[in-house]
XYZ file of C-alpha atoms in Angstrom:
344
model
C 0.000 0.000 0.000
C 1.359 3.407 -0.969
C 1.392 6.486 1.247
C -1.251 8.047 -0.991
C -3.583 5.069 -0.593
C -3.027 4.917 3.172
C -3.819 8.615 3.514
C -6.920 8.256 1.338
C -8.145 5.438 3.578
C -7.465 7.598 6.611
C -9.512 10.420 5.087
C -12.376 8.073 4.258
C -12.359 6.618 7.755
C -12.871 10.156 9.039
C -15.725 10.725 6.578
C -17.288 7.463 7.740
C -16.986 8.393 11.416
C -18.622 11.766 10.776
C -21.414 10.121 8.788
C -22.168 7.846 11.764
C -21.694 10.096 14.789
C -22.503 13.429 13.195
C -25.335 11.810 11.255
C -26.957 10.414 14.402
C -26.578 13.835 15.995
C -28.289 15.605 13.076
C -30.992 12.947 12.997
C -31.782 13.536 16.664
C -32.380 17.182 15.790
C -34.739 16.088 13.012
C -36.834 14.133 15.500
C -36.730 17.078 17.889
C -38.411 19.154 15.185
C -40.919 16.412 14.377
C -41.870 15.786 18.024
C -44.804 18.209 17.954
C -45.955 20.792 20.497
C -44.800 21.324 24.057
C -46.833 18.625 25.784
C -46.784 16.099 22.942
C -43.044 16.412 22.403
C -41.974 16.549 26.045
C -40.938 12.898 26.362
C -39.125 12.521 23.008
C -37.280 15.818 23.437
C -36.203 14.903 26.957
C -34.731 11.623 25.695
C -33.034 13.355 22.762
C -31.516 15.978 25.061
C -30.146 13.413 27.492
C -28.905 11.134 24.714
C -26.885 13.679 22.739
C -26.101 16.218 25.468
C -22.877 14.607 26.756
C -21.397 13.757 23.344
C -22.665 16.205 20.722
C -19.470 18.280 20.632
C -17.289 15.180 20.274
C -19.433 13.946 17.378
C -18.451 16.908 15.216
C -14.717 16.777 15.805
C -14.632 14.298 12.924
C -15.495 17.094 10.499
C -12.426 19.044 11.602
C -10.369 15.865 11.240
C -11.586 15.408 7.657
C -10.875 19.007 6.683
C -7.346 18.888 8.106
C -6.542 15.652 6.258
C -8.027 16.958 3.008
C -6.185 20.278 2.904
C -2.909 18.784 4.155
C -2.792 15.622 2.052
C -4.737 16.660 -1.067
C -4.516 20.465 -1.329
C -5.564 20.799 -5.013
C -8.736 18.849 -4.262
C -9.392 20.936 -1.148
C -9.034 24.169 -3.129
C -11.267 22.923 -5.930
C -13.999 21.696 -3.596
C -14.029 24.773 -1.383
C -13.997 27.260 -4.256
C -16.641 25.571 -6.399
C -18.917 24.481 -3.539
C -18.504 27.537 -1.331
C -22.268 28.176 -1.263
C -23.523 24.819 0.116
C -20.467 24.396 2.340
C -20.851 27.907 3.765
C -24.534 27.254 4.434
C -23.654 23.938 6.089
C -21.032 25.637 8.271
C -23.535 28.356 9.166
C -26.030 25.654 10.100
C -23.505 23.874 12.319
C -22.697 27.115 14.160
C -26.352 28.039 14.631
C -27.226 24.514 15.691
C -24.503 24.356 18.313
C -25.319 27.805 19.667
C -29.031 27.052 19.887
C -28.410 23.702 21.567
C -26.157 25.319 24.158
C -28.362 28.339 24.856
C -31.829 26.727 24.829
C -31.678 25.489 28.442
C -30.604 28.885 29.750
C -32.718 31.105 27.511
C -35.021 33.361 29.500
C -38.686 33.258 28.645
C -40.783 30.825 26.672
C -40.314 32.698 23.387
C -36.521 32.563 23.688
C -36.490 28.835 24.392
C -38.853 28.169 21.520
C -36.730 30.218 19.134
C -33.558 28.391 20.217
C -35.311 25.042 19.882
C -36.586 25.875 16.407
C -33.114 26.986 15.258
C -31.525 23.821 16.654
C -34.051 21.559 14.960
C -34.182 23.365 11.609
C -30.376 23.531 11.407
C -30.283 19.773 11.994
C -32.147 19.340 8.710
C -30.604 21.923 6.409
C -27.016 21.098 7.409
C -27.015 17.433 6.316
C -28.894 18.446 3.172
C -26.178 20.885 2.115
C -23.415 18.451 3.069
C -25.161 15.746 1.045
C -25.647 18.104 -1.891
C -21.931 18.917 -1.826
C -21.129 15.206 -1.754
C -23.440 14.663 -4.707
C -21.646 17.379 -6.647
C -18.294 15.693 -6.059
C -19.532 12.176 -6.776
C -21.250 13.183 -10.012
C -18.101 14.852 -11.359
C -19.352 18.432 -11.199
C -16.320 19.707 -9.278
C -13.434 20.017 -11.744
C -9.858 20.620 -10.676
C -8.924 24.277 -10.419
C -9.789 27.368 -8.430
C -13.541 28.010 -8.801
C -13.468 25.975 -12.014
C -16.966 24.592 -11.497
C -20.322 26.335 -11.692
C -21.109 27.711 -8.190
C -24.833 26.948 -8.574
C -25.267 24.155 -11.100
C -22.573 22.088 -9.381
C -24.911 21.392 -6.440
C -28.345 22.500 -7.671
C -29.010 19.429 -9.790
C -31.062 16.229 -9.472
C -28.192 14.111 -8.133
C -27.188 16.582 -5.437
C -30.781 17.184 -4.339
C -31.375 13.426 -4.213
C -28.284 12.793 -2.085
C -29.132 15.748 0.149
C -32.575 14.300 0.843
C -31.092 10.831 1.272
C -28.649 12.284 3.837
C -31.560 13.674 5.869
C -33.449 10.359 5.736
C -30.337 8.372 6.649
C -29.559 10.642 9.597
C -33.147 10.316 10.803
C -33.009 6.526 10.495
C -29.690 6.237 12.295
C -30.802 8.529 15.129
C -34.103 6.740 15.629
C -32.373 3.348 15.918
C -29.954 4.795 18.451
C -32.828 6.403 20.370
C -34.754 3.112 20.514
C -31.704 1.558 22.111
C -31.399 4.525 24.470
C -35.060 4.300 25.490
C -34.770 0.583 26.200
C -31.621 1.128 28.231
C -33.539 3.625 30.351
C -36.582 1.290 30.623
C -38.892 3.634 28.706
C -41.022 1.251 26.615
C -43.396 3.916 25.289
C -40.542 5.973 23.897
C -38.893 2.838 22.530
C -42.073 2.093 20.577
C -42.309 5.757 19.530
C -38.847 5.789 17.976
C -39.172 2.265 16.599
C -42.077 3.441 14.473
C -40.053 6.419 13.307
C -37.080 4.202 12.484
C -39.341 2.164 10.222
C -40.751 5.278 8.557
C -37.274 6.731 8.010
C -36.068 3.426 6.535
C -39.036 3.330 4.146
C -38.351 6.903 3.016
C -34.629 6.199 2.581
C -35.424 3.036 0.624
C -37.864 4.889 -1.608
C -35.298 7.599 -2.291
C -32.718 4.925 -3.123
C -35.087 3.293 -5.632
C -35.931 6.640 -7.213
C -32.241 7.447 -7.173
C -31.454 4.616 -9.577
C -33.342 6.408 -12.321
C -32.071 9.823 -11.288
C -28.429 8.757 -11.401
C -28.799 6.993 -14.723
C -30.273 10.132 -16.261
C -28.238 12.799 -14.494
C -24.943 11.125 -13.545
C -24.482 8.053 -15.781
C -20.778 7.692 -14.964
C -21.522 7.503 -11.230
C -24.412 5.103 -11.836
C -22.155 2.879 -13.910
C -19.451 2.725 -11.249
C -21.956 2.025 -8.478
C -23.516 -0.848 -10.403
C -20.201 -2.312 -11.569
C -17.915 -1.889 -8.544
C -19.878 -0.455 -5.646
C -23.013 -2.592 -5.800
C -21.954 -5.190 -3.166
C -21.557 -2.423 -0.589
C -24.780 -0.708 -1.648
C -26.611 -4.027 -1.324
C -24.959 -4.661 2.050
C -26.258 -1.298 3.248
C -29.843 -2.345 2.520
C -29.374 -5.737 4.167
C -27.809 -4.300 7.325
C -30.412 -1.558 7.618
C -33.250 -4.055 7.259
C -31.645 -6.411 9.762
C -31.401 -3.594 12.291
C -35.144 -2.914 11.944
C -36.063 -6.584 12.301
C -33.934 -6.989 15.409
C -35.391 -3.801 16.872
C -38.844 -5.379 16.652
C -37.531 -8.478 18.421
C -35.982 -6.473 21.246
C -32.366 -7.314 20.434
C -29.537 -5.902 22.509
C -29.026 -2.175 21.878
C -25.390 -2.657 20.920
C -26.355 -5.100 18.164
C -28.947 -2.835 16.562
C -26.639 0.176 16.766
C -23.808 -1.717 15.103
C -26.078 -2.902 12.303
C -27.506 0.575 11.695
C -24.020 2.072 11.712
C -22.887 -0.716 9.379
C -25.570 0.309 6.878
C -24.127 3.825 6.819
C -20.548 2.524 6.581
C -21.473 0.374 3.587
C -23.067 3.202 1.617
C -20.185 5.616 2.344
C -17.592 3.070 1.258
C -19.704 2.147 -1.756
C -19.316 5.765 -2.851
C -15.576 5.652 -2.179
C -15.076 2.450 -4.142
C -17.166 3.786 -7.025
C -14.972 6.843 -7.588
C -11.562 5.321 -6.754
C -8.824 6.124 -7.830
C -10.142 9.663 -8.369
C -10.689 12.187 -5.624
C -12.540 14.426 -8.088
C -14.143 12.005 -10.567
C -13.121 12.608 -14.142
C -10.835 15.479 -13.203
C -8.259 14.703 -10.510
C -6.806 11.446 -9.241
C -5.618 10.805 -5.715
C -2.039 10.510 -6.934
C -2.129 13.804 -8.843
C -3.741 15.626 -5.901
C -1.446 14.229 -3.212
C 1.149 16.241 -1.329
C 4.813 15.150 -1.480
C 5.532 11.784 0.112
C 7.401 13.401 3.006
C 4.312 15.406 3.931
C 2.105 12.306 3.791
C 4.502 10.305 5.928
C 4.662 13.106 8.508
C 0.864 13.289 8.496
C 0.575 9.549 9.098
C 3.067 9.759 11.976
C 1.070 12.568 13.573
C -2.092 10.542 13.120
C -0.578 7.562 14.949
C 0.396 9.758 17.894
C -3.010 11.469 17.919
C -4.794 8.129 17.737
C -2.877 6.836 20.749
C -3.758 9.953 22.736
C -7.262 10.854 21.557
C -8.888 7.566 20.533
C -8.929 6.088 24.073
C -10.483 9.307 25.385
C -13.258 9.237 22.780
C -13.874 5.540 23.365
C -14.068 6.148 27.108
C -16.503 9.041 26.585
C -18.854 6.966 24.428
C -18.561 4.041 26.825
C -19.534 6.190 29.791
C -22.448 7.582 27.817
C -23.578 4.092 26.826
C -23.554 3.052 30.477
C -25.525 6.115 31.537
C -22.686 7.594 33.586
C -22.955 10.979 31.871
C -25.760 13.506 32.210
C -26.869 15.796 29.383
C -27.114 19.471 30.120
C -30.860 19.558 29.487
C -32.164 21.361 26.465
C -35.331 22.941 27.647
C -37.383 19.859 27.000
C -40.518 21.628 28.113
C -40.388 23.751 24.978
C -42.202 22.991 21.764
C -41.918 24.510 18.329
C -45.569 24.986 17.647
């Protein structure tokens, strides 16, 4: 394995981690918005607040990790992506900032109107942010981001059928992942009514995601035939595995399987689809325009980056694992997010 390939795998591992942990975090915000008014949504919002409160900041460190790897290891690709897709990526960044601020300030906001406004911002940002991130991913995957500074169309690159499809699929996937995690959380806390509540929503989210995937076959063939061809020729085993793992997670949820099992299966469905995308466009980082080898920094820079990663992994990975383990065992307490507040 070359240094370029090892670094590309490292980058994709970071993308995968953000899709799982950040995706579940965004999905929880989706269900916060969909919970209804103050009284109706009290229980679901309380569970959401306690589930993501201790770990939400850690979930989004993976985005910083991905950006650092991308601009350090593949600077031409970083420049091309950021200059062509500055609109959706700026909107996504704006959504992340607003979401974090609203989540932090909702429990301490004075007055009902202030808490409702903070809650609405948190929930709405949890929807628009994954959409714009998904739309940006669709632009890259469909070959609409050429190499060069602002070489692509700043609007058409992400305002197209493929990008819109993947943006909507990102929202549905985040909602599915979060609902599976929240079922497990409700069962761990011995809250059967909330477990049933989120189990139903996991099924609905899976149906929507499946429908979008079926529609997406036609959309990709018409709008991004090169991507469709690669997915069907090289990436299809992983795409199929995603559907199998997602369905298995739903079936085991209905049978009351151990929370860890259902979470792993749901996360595995996301891993499979992310790596299906990666396999489909390999060896290009910008399909049809820039290969990984052509975009890579000098070998000395890549080797130094890998050495830093090893040191960081030895220091940071145990801390993150310990944090998630404590959260799984209920040893951490969320900061409370004004769960008495509705959006309607």
